[in-house]
mmCIF file of C-alpha atoms and ligand atoms in Angstrom:
data_model
loop_
_atom_site.group_PDB
_atom_site.id
_atom_site.type_symbol
_atom_site.label_atom_id
_atom_site.label_comp_id
_atom_site.label_asym_id
_atom_site.label_seq_id
_atom_site.Cartn_x
_atom_site.Cartn_y
_atom_site.Cartn_z
ATOM 1 C CA UNK A 1 24.356 -17.498 -43.845
ATOM 2 C CA UNK A 2 25.031 -21.101 -42.943
ATOM 3 C CA UNK A 3 26.489 -23.787 -45.096
ATOM 4 C CA UNK A 4 25.369 -24.546 -48.571
ATOM 5 C CA UNK A 5 22.890 -27.295 -48.101
ATOM 6 C CA UNK A 6 22.322 -28.250 -51.652
ATOM 7 C CA UNK A 7 24.734 -26.152 -53.679
ATOM 8 C CA UNK A 8 21.926 -25.379 -56.019
ATOM 9 C CA UNK A 9 22.405 -23.689 -59.293
ATOM 10 C CA UNK A 10 19.342 -22.654 -61.237
ATOM 11 C CA UNK A 11 19.117 -25.670 -63.557
ATOM 12 C CA UNK A 12 19.293 -28.025 -60.639
ATOM 13 C CA UNK A 13 16.335 -26.488 -58.883
ATOM 14 C CA UNK A 14 13.584 -28.983 -58.664
ATOM 15 C CA UNK A 15 10.128 -27.571 -58.795
ATOM 16 C CA UNK A 16 7.399 -29.649 -57.395
ATOM 17 C CA UNK A 17 3.691 -29.532 -57.207
ATOM 18 C CA UNK A 18 2.043 -31.717 -54.739
ATOM 19 C CA UNK A 19 -1.638 -31.558 -54.181
ATOM 20 C CA UNK A 20 -2.478 -32.189 -50.593
ATOM 21 C CA UNK A 21 -5.922 -33.030 -49.511
ATOM 22 C CA UNK A 22 -7.050 -30.784 -46.742
ATOM 23 C CA UNK A 23 -7.943 -33.982 -44.901
ATOM 24 C CA UNK A 24 -4.346 -34.814 -44.114
ATOM 25 C CA UNK A 25 -3.015 -31.565 -42.797
ATOM 26 C CA UNK A 26 -4.285 -31.331 -39.271
ATOM 27 C CA UNK A 27 -5.840 -34.510 -38.044
ATOM 28 C CA UNK A 28 -4.697 -36.813 -35.276
ATOM 29 C CA UNK A 29 -3.706 -39.531 -37.759
ATOM 30 C CA UNK A 30 -0.446 -41.227 -36.938
ATOM 31 C CA UNK A 31 0.462 -41.494 -40.609
ATOM 32 C CA UNK A 32 2.893 -38.647 -41.145
ATOM 33 C CA UNK A 33 2.037 -36.283 -43.958
ATOM 34 C CA UNK A 34 4.963 -36.040 -46.366
ATOM 35 C CA UNK A 35 5.588 -32.598 -47.835
ATOM 36 C CA UNK A 36 8.849 -32.574 -49.733
ATOM 37 C CA UNK A 37 12.388 -33.805 -49.841
ATOM 38 C CA UNK A 38 15.595 -32.163 -50.911
ATOM 39 C CA UNK A 39 18.632 -34.268 -51.781
ATOM 40 C CA UNK A 40 21.851 -33.015 -53.139
ATOM 41 C CA UNK A 41 21.780 -33.146 -56.930
ATOM 42 C CA UNK A 42 22.904 -36.355 -58.583
ATOM 43 C CA UNK A 43 26.092 -34.929 -60.050
ATOM 44 C CA UNK A 44 27.343 -33.994 -56.602
ATOM 45 C CA UNK A 45 27.117 -37.566 -55.369
ATOM 46 C CA UNK A 46 30.459 -39.013 -54.416
ATOM 47 C CA UNK A 47 30.364 -40.722 -51.068
ATOM 48 C CA UNK A 48 32.242 -43.868 -50.266
ATOM 49 C CA UNK A 49 31.063 -46.994 -48.501
ATOM 50 C CA UNK A 50 32.246 -45.787 -45.104
ATOM 51 C CA UNK A 51 30.190 -42.629 -45.396
ATOM 52 C CA UNK A 52 27.142 -44.586 -46.473
ATOM 53 C CA UNK A 53 27.527 -46.976 -43.559
ATOM 54 C CA UNK A 54 27.817 -44.001 -41.195
ATOM 55 C CA UNK A 55 24.718 -42.464 -42.731
ATOM 56 C CA UNK A 56 22.744 -45.658 -42.150
ATOM 57 C CA UNK A 57 23.853 -45.784 -38.516
ATOM 58 C CA UNK A 58 23.073 -42.115 -38.058
ATOM 59 C CA UNK A 59 19.538 -42.417 -39.421
ATOM 60 C CA UNK A 60 18.870 -45.472 -37.265
ATOM 61 C CA UNK A 61 20.097 -43.809 -34.090
ATOM 62 C CA UNK A 62 18.145 -40.642 -34.827
ATOM 63 C CA UNK A 63 15.000 -42.696 -35.361
ATOM 64 C CA UNK A 64 15.570 -44.609 -32.126
ATOM 65 C CA UNK A 65 16.018 -41.336 -30.246
ATOM 66 C CA UNK A 66 12.811 -39.811 -31.533
ATOM 67 C CA UNK A 67 11.217 -39.847 -28.110
ATOM 68 C CA UNK A 68 13.645 -37.098 -27.080
ATOM 69 C CA UNK A 69 11.714 -34.823 -24.706
ATOM 70 C CA UNK A 70 11.903 -31.622 -26.750
ATOM 71 C CA UNK A 71 11.309 -33.356 -30.097
ATOM 72 C CA UNK A 72 14.859 -32.624 -31.208
ATOM 73 C CA UNK A 73 18.022 -34.686 -31.414
ATOM 74 C CA UNK A 74 21.372 -34.096 -33.079
ATOM 75 C CA UNK A 75 24.061 -36.606 -33.677
ATOM 76 C CA UNK A 76 27.197 -37.196 -35.698
ATOM 77 C CA UNK A 77 28.664 -40.526 -36.751
ATOM 78 C CA UNK A 78 32.195 -41.124 -37.941
ATOM 79 C CA UNK A 79 35.487 -39.884 -36.664
ATOM 80 C CA UNK A 80 37.394 -38.967 -39.766
ATOM 81 C CA UNK A 81 36.574 -36.465 -42.479
ATOM 82 C CA UNK A 82 35.295 -36.784 -45.155
ATOM 83 C CA UNK A 83 33.217 -39.639 -43.808
ATOM 84 C CA UNK A 84 31.621 -37.912 -40.835
ATOM 85 C CA UNK A 85 27.894 -37.479 -41.223
ATOM 86 C CA UNK A 86 25.867 -35.019 -39.161
ATOM 87 C CA UNK A 87 22.158 -35.312 -38.654
ATOM 88 C CA UNK A 88 19.220 -34.019 -36.681
ATOM 89 C CA UNK A 89 15.475 -34.174 -36.510
ATOM 90 C CA UNK A 90 12.919 -31.714 -35.256
ATOM 91 C CA UNK A 91 9.320 -32.582 -34.517
ATOM 92 C CA UNK A 92 6.624 -29.932 -34.593
ATOM 93 C CA UNK A 93 6.454 -28.559 -31.085
ATOM 94 C CA UNK A 94 2.901 -29.655 -30.343
ATOM 95 C CA UNK A 95 3.003 -33.292 -31.510
ATOM 96 C CA UNK A 96 2.981 -36.181 -29.072
ATOM 97 C CA UNK A 97 6.113 -38.303 -28.790
ATOM 98 C CA UNK A 98 4.512 -41.271 -30.545
ATOM 99 C CA UNK A 99 3.563 -39.127 -33.529
ATOM 100 C CA UNK A 100 7.085 -37.707 -33.510
ATOM 101 C CA UNK A 101 8.477 -41.229 -33.491
ATOM 102 C CA UNK A 102 6.311 -42.352 -36.420
ATOM 103 C CA UNK A 103 7.273 -39.267 -38.371
ATOM 104 C CA UNK A 104 11.031 -39.603 -37.843
ATOM 105 C CA UNK A 105 10.796 -43.294 -38.780
ATOM 106 C CA UNK A 106 8.963 -42.389 -41.988
ATOM 107 C CA UNK A 107 11.470 -39.637 -42.758
ATOM 108 C CA UNK A 108 14.336 -42.060 -42.240
ATOM 109 C CA UNK A 109 12.768 -44.536 -44.678
ATOM 110 C CA UNK A 110 12.210 -41.758 -47.135
ATOM 111 C CA UNK A 111 15.799 -40.520 -47.052
ATOM 112 C CA UNK A 112 17.202 -44.056 -47.169
ATOM 113 C CA UNK A 113 15.105 -44.767 -50.214
ATOM 114 C CA UNK A 114 15.570 -41.553 -52.152
ATOM 115 C CA UNK A 115 18.830 -40.035 -50.922
ATOM 116 C CA UNK A 116 20.975 -43.059 -49.959
ATOM 117 C CA UNK A 117 24.252 -41.901 -51.497
ATOM 118 C CA UNK A 118 23.907 -38.193 -51.004
ATOM 119 C CA UNK A 119 26.024 -35.823 -49.000
ATOM 120 C CA UNK A 120 23.004 -33.902 -47.814
ATOM 121 C CA UNK A 121 19.329 -34.653 -47.551
ATOM 122 C CA UNK A 122 16.281 -33.152 -45.880
ATOM 123 C CA UNK A 123 12.796 -34.631 -45.596
ATOM 124 C CA UNK A 124 9.899 -32.405 -44.584
ATOM 125 C CA UNK A 125 6.650 -33.662 -43.117
ATOM 126 C CA UNK A 126 3.790 -31.865 -41.426
ATOM 127 C CA UNK A 127 4.900 -33.369 -38.126
ATOM 128 C CA UNK A 128 8.701 -33.394 -38.393
ATOM 129 C CA UNK A 129 11.837 -32.634 -40.350
ATOM 130 C CA UNK A 130 14.884 -34.892 -40.660
ATOM 131 C CA UNK A 131 18.155 -33.896 -42.264
ATOM 132 C CA UNK A 132 21.730 -35.026 -42.678
ATOM 133 C CA UNK A 133 24.863 -33.515 -44.111
ATOM 134 C CA UNK A 134 28.531 -34.220 -44.557
ATOM 135 C CA UNK A 135 29.151 -30.733 -43.167
ATOM 136 C CA UNK A 136 28.669 -29.485 -39.617
ATOM 137 C CA UNK A 137 25.063 -28.306 -39.317
ATOM 138 C CA UNK A 138 24.514 -27.854 -35.577
ATOM 139 C CA UNK A 139 23.779 -24.412 -34.106
ATOM 140 C CA UNK A 140 23.969 -22.995 -37.622
ATOM 141 C CA UNK A 141 21.253 -21.175 -39.537
ATOM 142 C CA UNK A 142 20.646 -22.937 -42.847
ATOM 143 C CA UNK A 143 18.318 -21.068 -45.149
ATOM 144 C CA UNK A 144 19.729 -21.657 -48.582
ATOM 145 C CA UNK A 145 16.962 -23.869 -49.906
ATOM 146 C CA UNK A 146 13.423 -23.731 -48.644
ATOM 147 C CA UNK A 147 9.921 -24.638 -49.598
ATOM 148 C CA UNK A 148 6.946 -22.359 -49.778
ATOM 149 C CA UNK A 149 3.414 -23.705 -49.812
ATOM 150 C CA UNK A 150 0.210 -21.823 -50.064
ATOM 151 C CA UNK A 151 -3.484 -22.291 -50.373
ATOM 152 C CA UNK A 152 -4.533 -21.030 -53.768
ATOM 153 C CA UNK A 153 -7.584 -19.234 -52.405
ATOM 154 C CA UNK A 154 -6.806 -15.627 -51.684
ATOM 155 C CA UNK A 155 -8.110 -13.061 -49.252
ATOM 156 C CA UNK A 156 -7.501 -9.814 -51.103
ATOM 157 C CA UNK A 157 -7.826 -7.479 -48.129
ATOM 158 C CA UNK A 158 -5.127 -5.243 -46.710
ATOM 159 C CA UNK A 159 -6.382 -5.728 -43.157
ATOM 160 C CA UNK A 160 -6.007 -9.488 -43.590
ATOM 161 C CA UNK A 161 -2.421 -9.186 -44.742
ATOM 162 C CA UNK A 162 -1.699 -6.780 -41.902
ATOM 163 C CA UNK A 163 -3.155 -9.170 -39.327
ATOM 164 C CA UNK A 164 -1.070 -12.017 -40.763
ATOM 165 C CA UNK A 165 2.131 -9.959 -40.630
ATOM 166 C CA UNK A 166 1.492 -8.801 -37.082
ATOM 167 C CA UNK A 167 0.435 -12.138 -35.671
ATOM 168 C CA UNK A 168 3.146 -14.157 -37.431
ATOM 169 C CA UNK A 169 5.790 -11.737 -36.156
ATOM 170 C CA UNK A 170 4.492 -12.069 -32.613
ATOM 171 C CA UNK A 171 4.565 -15.832 -32.909
ATOM 172 C CA UNK A 172 8.108 -15.646 -34.284
ATOM 173 C CA UNK A 173 9.189 -13.460 -31.365
ATOM 174 C CA UNK A 174 7.725 -15.926 -28.906
ATOM 175 C CA UNK A 175 9.341 -18.915 -30.632
ATOM 176 C CA UNK A 176 12.746 -17.206 -30.688
ATOM 177 C CA UNK A 177 12.547 -16.513 -26.962
ATOM 178 C CA UNK A 178 12.097 -20.205 -26.144
ATOM 179 C CA UNK A 179 14.919 -22.359 -24.825
ATOM 180 C CA UNK A 180 14.326 -26.138 -24.725
ATOM 181 C CA UNK A 181 11.791 -25.715 -27.511
ATOM 182 C CA UNK A 182 11.846 -22.792 -29.916
ATOM 183 C CA UNK A 183 8.209 -23.170 -30.823
ATOM 184 C CA UNK A 184 5.123 -20.981 -30.536
ATOM 185 C CA UNK A 185 1.581 -20.828 -31.813
ATOM 186 C CA UNK A 186 -0.812 -17.926 -31.668
ATOM 187 C CA UNK A 187 -4.386 -17.339 -32.696
ATOM 188 C CA UNK A 188 -6.080 -14.099 -33.626
ATOM 189 C CA UNK A 189 -9.764 -13.375 -34.178
ATOM 190 C CA UNK A 190 -10.292 -11.610 -37.484
ATOM 191 C CA UNK A 191 -13.596 -9.950 -36.773
ATOM 192 C CA UNK A 192 -13.877 -8.205 -40.155
ATOM 193 C CA UNK A 193 -14.028 -11.530 -42.000
ATOM 194 C CA UNK A 194 -15.379 -13.591 -39.106
ATOM 195 C CA UNK A 195 -12.452 -16.021 -39.170
ATOM 196 C CA UNK A 196 -9.753 -17.147 -36.766
ATOM 197 C CA UNK A 197 -6.143 -16.931 -37.815
ATOM 198 C CA UNK A 198 -3.876 -19.737 -36.595
ATOM 199 C CA UNK A 199 -0.121 -19.218 -36.737
ATOM 200 C CA UNK A 200 2.953 -21.279 -35.893
ATOM 201 C CA UNK A 201 6.683 -20.601 -35.791
ATOM 202 C CA UNK A 202 9.522 -22.958 -34.881
ATOM 203 C CA UNK A 203 13.305 -23.157 -35.033
ATOM 204 C CA UNK A 204 15.652 -26.002 -34.237
ATOM 205 C CA UNK A 205 16.423 -25.431 -30.546
ATOM 206 C CA UNK A 206 20.181 -25.572 -31.135
ATOM 207 C CA UNK A 207 19.955 -22.054 -32.559
ATOM 208 C CA UNK A 208 20.423 -18.989 -30.373
ATOM 209 C CA UNK A 209 17.419 -16.708 -29.926
ATOM 210 C CA UNK A 210 18.997 -14.150 -32.256
ATOM 211 C CA UNK A 211 19.669 -16.776 -34.941
ATOM 212 C CA UNK A 212 16.149 -18.155 -34.587
ATOM 213 C CA UNK A 213 14.641 -14.681 -34.952
ATOM 214 C CA UNK A 214 16.823 -13.950 -37.970
ATOM 215 C CA UNK A 215 15.885 -17.268 -39.574
ATOM 216 C CA UNK A 216 12.170 -16.591 -39.071
ATOM 217 C CA UNK A 217 12.593 -13.115 -40.528
ATOM 218 C CA UNK A 218 13.903 -14.812 -43.662
ATOM 219 C CA UNK A 219 10.881 -17.145 -43.768
ATOM 220 C CA UNK A 220 8.181 -14.574 -43.185
ATOM 221 C CA UNK A 221 8.618 -12.466 -46.351
ATOM 222 C CA UNK A 222 8.237 -15.624 -48.453
ATOM 223 C CA UNK A 223 4.807 -16.390 -47.013
ATOM 224 C CA UNK A 224 1.935 -15.806 -49.396
ATOM 225 C CA UNK A 225 0.206 -13.413 -47.089
ATOM 226 C CA UNK A 226 -2.682 -12.636 -49.356
ATOM 227 C CA UNK A 227 -3.710 -16.297 -49.455
ATOM 228 C CA UNK A 228 -5.899 -18.194 -47.016
ATOM 229 C CA UNK A 229 -2.930 -20.161 -45.746
ATOM 230 C CA UNK A 230 0.771 -20.417 -46.399
ATOM 231 C CA UNK A 231 3.941 -21.796 -44.933
ATOM 232 C CA UNK A 232 7.665 -21.648 -45.474
ATOM 233 C CA UNK A 233 9.981 -24.454 -44.447
ATOM 234 C CA UNK A 234 13.743 -24.144 -44.191
ATOM 235 C CA UNK A 235 16.103 -26.641 -42.552
ATOM 236 C CA UNK A 236 16.523 -24.321 -39.558
ATOM 237 C CA UNK A 237 13.079 -22.794 -39.115
ATOM 238 C CA UNK A 238 9.498 -22.726 -40.299
ATOM 239 C CA UNK A 239 6.431 -20.488 -40.189
ATOM 240 C CA UNK A 240 2.830 -21.201 -41.107
ATOM 241 C CA UNK A 241 -0.579 -19.611 -40.953
ATOM 242 C CA UNK A 242 -4.028 -20.969 -41.785
ATOM 243 C CA UNK A 243 -7.660 -20.086 -41.221
ATOM 244 C CA UNK A 244 -8.193 -23.460 -39.544
ATOM 245 C CA UNK A 245 -6.524 -25.090 -36.543
ATOM 246 C CA UNK A 246 -3.600 -27.229 -37.723
ATOM 247 C CA UNK A 247 -1.810 -27.844 -34.429
ATOM 248 C CA UNK A 248 -2.829 -29.493 -31.211
ATOM 249 C CA UNK A 249 -3.925 -27.312 -28.322
ATOM 250 C CA UNK A 250 -5.545 -24.656 -30.456
ATOM 251 C CA UNK A 251 -8.906 -24.867 -28.727
ATOM 252 C CA UNK A 252 -8.490 -21.895 -26.450
ATOM 253 C CA UNK A 253 -10.448 -18.766 -27.234
ATOM 254 C CA UNK A 254 -8.391 -16.713 -29.650
ATOM 255 C CA UNK A 255 -7.295 -13.253 -28.575
ATOM 256 C CA UNK A 256 -7.953 -10.222 -30.761
ATOM 257 C CA UNK A 257 -5.290 -9.411 -33.362
ATOM 258 C CA UNK A 258 -2.532 -7.763 -31.342
ATOM 259 C CA UNK A 259 -0.346 -4.805 -32.068
ATOM 260 C CA UNK A 260 3.040 -5.403 -33.633
ATOM 261 C CA UNK A 261 5.642 -5.768 -30.861
ATOM 262 C CA UNK A 262 9.280 -4.770 -30.960
ATOM 263 C CA UNK A 263 11.482 -7.755 -31.774
ATOM 264 C CA UNK A 264 12.957 -9.458 -28.709
ATOM 265 C CA UNK A 265 16.446 -9.555 -30.137
ATOM 266 C CA UNK A 266 18.484 -7.432 -32.495
ATOM 267 C CA UNK A 267 18.035 -8.191 -36.180
ATOM 268 C CA UNK A 268 21.435 -8.238 -37.773
ATOM 269 C CA UNK A 269 20.566 -9.217 -41.288
ATOM 270 C CA UNK A 270 18.791 -6.907 -43.711
ATOM 271 C CA UNK A 271 15.376 -8.147 -44.809
ATOM 272 C CA UNK A 272 15.829 -10.735 -47.549
ATOM 273 C CA UNK A 273 14.479 -10.242 -51.001
ATOM 274 C CA UNK A 274 11.459 -12.206 -52.071
ATOM 275 C CA UNK A 275 11.869 -15.192 -54.346
ATOM 276 C CA UNK A 276 12.757 -14.145 -57.844
ATOM 277 C CA UNK A 277 10.158 -13.401 -60.430
ATOM 278 C CA UNK A 278 11.167 -16.596 -62.234
ATOM 279 C CA UNK A 279 9.968 -18.660 -59.357
ATOM 280 C CA UNK A 280 6.858 -16.619 -58.986
ATOM 281 C CA UNK A 281 6.188 -17.150 -62.657
ATOM 282 C CA UNK A 282 6.542 -20.904 -62.353
ATOM 283 C CA UNK A 283 4.321 -20.898 -59.309
ATOM 284 C CA UNK A 284 1.661 -19.059 -61.225
ATOM 285 C CA UNK A 285 1.870 -21.545 -64.083
ATOM 286 C CA UNK A 286 1.637 -24.406 -61.638
ATOM 287 C CA UNK A 287 -1.378 -22.825 -60.073
ATOM 288 C CA UNK A 288 -3.132 -22.752 -63.427
ATOM 289 C CA UNK A 289 -2.480 -26.466 -63.827
ATOM 290 C CA UNK A 290 -3.513 -27.358 -60.361
ATOM 291 C CA UNK A 291 -6.714 -25.386 -59.939
ATOM 292 C CA UNK A 292 -8.836 -27.727 -62.037
ATOM 293 C CA UNK A 293 -7.577 -30.705 -60.048
ATOM 294 C CA UNK A 294 -8.625 -29.696 -56.592
ATOM 295 C CA UNK A 295 -9.659 -26.533 -54.890
ATOM 296 C CA UNK A 296 -8.052 -27.546 -51.640
ATOM 297 C CA UNK A 297 -4.674 -28.108 -53.231
ATOM 298 C CA UNK A 298 -1.582 -26.509 -51.875
ATOM 299 C CA UNK A 299 1.263 -25.530 -54.107
ATOM 300 C CA UNK A 300 4.877 -25.700 -53.431
ATOM 301 C CA UNK A 301 8.081 -24.896 -55.027
ATOM 302 C CA UNK A 302 11.689 -24.926 -54.048
ATOM 303 C CA UNK A 303 13.277 -21.551 -54.015
ATOM 304 C CA UNK A 304 16.884 -20.439 -53.681
ATOM 305 C CA UNK A 305 18.367 -18.468 -50.833
ATOM 306 C CA UNK A 306 17.568 -14.853 -50.375
ATOM 307 C CA UNK A 307 20.472 -12.931 -51.814
HETATM 308 C C1 NAG B 1 36.474 -44.003 -47.628
HETATM 309 O O1 NAG B 1 37.220 -42.834 -47.452
HETATM 310 C C2 NAG B 1 38.174 -42.908 -46.385
HETATM 311 C C3 NAG B 1 38.800 -41.541 -46.229
HETATM 312 O O2 NAG B 1 38.930 -40.873 -47.443
HETATM 313 C C4 NAG B 1 39.170 -43.986 -46.687
HETATM 314 O O3 NAG B 1 40.119 -44.077 -45.634
HETATM 315 C C5 NAG B 1 38.443 -45.291 -46.838
HETATM 316 O O4 NAG B 1 39.350 -46.310 -47.197
HETATM 317 C C6 NAG B 1 37.339 -45.192 -47.888
HETATM 318 N N1 NAG B 1 36.560 -46.408 -47.804
HETATM 319 C C7 NAG B 1 36.190 -47.060 -48.873
HETATM 320 C C8 NAG B 1 35.399 -48.303 -48.637
HETATM 321 O O5 NAG B 1 36.446 -46.680 -50.003
HETATM 322 C C1 NAG B 2 20.305 -42.488 -29.098
HETATM 323 O O1 NAG B 2 21.517 -42.058 -29.700
HETATM 324 C C2 NAG B 2 22.663 -42.363 -28.943
HETATM 325 C C3 NAG B 2 23.812 -41.716 -29.623
HETATM 326 O O2 NAG B 2 23.705 -40.325 -29.433
HETATM 327 C C4 NAG B 2 22.823 -43.875 -28.868
HETATM 328 O O3 NAG B 2 23.967 -44.209 -28.111
HETATM 329 C C5 NAG B 2 21.580 -44.446 -28.227
HETATM 330 O O4 NAG B 2 21.662 -45.855 -28.277
HETATM 331 C C6 NAG B 2 20.335 -43.999 -28.914
HETATM 332 N N1 NAG B 2 19.180 -44.350 -28.141
HETATM 333 C C7 NAG B 2 18.437 -45.371 -28.434
HETATM 334 C C8 NAG B 2 17.250 -45.601 -27.579
HETATM 335 O O5 NAG B 2 18.708 -46.096 -29.387
HETATM 336 C C1 NAG B 3 24.639 -31.511 -30.887
HETATM 337 O O1 NAG B 3 24.912 -30.175 -31.247
HETATM 338 C C2 NAG B 3 25.672 -29.451 -30.301
HETATM 339 C C3 NAG B 3 25.805 -28.061 -30.803
HETATM 340 O O2 NAG B 3 24.551 -27.486 -30.886
HETATM 341 C C4 NAG B 3 27.010 -30.107 -30.120
HETATM 342 O O3 NAG B 3 27.725 -29.423 -29.139
HETATM 343 C C5 NAG B 3 26.820 -31.542 -29.741
HETATM 344 O O4 NAG B 3 28.061 -32.174 -29.696
HETATM 345 C C6 NAG B 3 25.925 -32.261 -30.720
HETATM 346 N N1 NAG B 3 25.654 -33.585 -30.257
HETATM 347 C C7 NAG B 3 26.184 -34.628 -30.844
HETATM 348 C C8 NAG B 3 25.821 -35.938 -30.238
HETATM 349 O O5 NAG B 3 26.895 -34.542 -31.837
#
C-alpha cells in the first residue's frame, strides 16, 4: 500500500528511545514537542543540487502556508523528474493556527538540519507532521514505516483493553467520515477504574474516507492497548489514547464507553499483522533500560510495514 517511504531493510531500521516528560505532552506551550524523524538511509542519498534547491523552496513555502485553515497543505516544487519534490504538513486537528505555524517551522528546521540531502524525510511532533519525498505522495496511503509509543505503565484488565478498542474504533470511524479535516477525538468514562479515556484519530485530509479508515485500521493493532497510553504515527494517519486529556477541547463531560459500531466504509485490506517479535523484543529490552530513568517515560521504536 502506498509508496516505499524509506525503503527500509532490517539493518537500516533505526530504533530509538526517547524519554518524554509528561510535562510536554499536552500543555498549551508554543514550543512544539519533537517525537521522531525518519530520513531515508544514508546509502540511498543521491540528490543533485537542483533537487536540494527545490527541497529548500518547498520547505519554506510549506512553512509560510502553515496558517492553512484545515491545518494541511500540500505542494510540489520542480517541473522535471527526478528533481521534483513533493511535500505536505498536517497539524493536529485541535491546535490553533499559531501553534501549527510554530510546529511546521520547527519541523522544517529539523528536516533541513538532519535530512538535507535525502529523497524522503518525515518529522513527527505532538502538534504536527511534515514530510517530503521525491515520489508522488498526495492522496496516497503511506504506512510502510511508523512509530509506536506507549506509556510503560500497564492496565492489565480485559475490560480496559475492550474499552480502548471500542472507543478508538469509534474515533477512527468519525475521523474517516470527515472531509476538510479527517480528525476526531472521543472520551469515554471508565467507571470500573474511575478514569477517563481520551482518544484521537487523524488522517491527512487528501485521503478518501475509505483510505483513511484503512490506514487507521493499520495503526490500531499496533497500539499497546494494555498500557495506560499509546499512540501510532504513520505518514498518512495517527491514533492515540491516554488516561489524561492531551488535546484541546476535551473539557466536555465524557460519555460512557459506547458499543462498537459498524465501520462507515468497507474495509478492503485484511487486518495487518502486529510488529514482529524482533521489534517487540527490542522494545522490551528498551523498557528495561528506561524504567529506572523515569516512570513517566514513553518508549518508541520504528517498525516496518505490516506484511
Ligand atoms: C540535476 O539533474 C537534472 C536532471 O537529471 C539535470 O538536468 C541537472 O543538470 C542536474 N543539476 C546539477 C546541478 O547537477
Ligand atoms: C503558499 O504556497 C504557495 C504555493 O503553493 C505560494 O505561492 C505562496 O506564496 C505561499 N504562501 C505564502 C503566504 O507564502
Ligand atoms: C495537492 O494534492 C492534490 C491531490 O490530493 C493535487 O491534486 C494537488 O495538485 C496538490 N497541490 C499541489 C499544489 O501540488
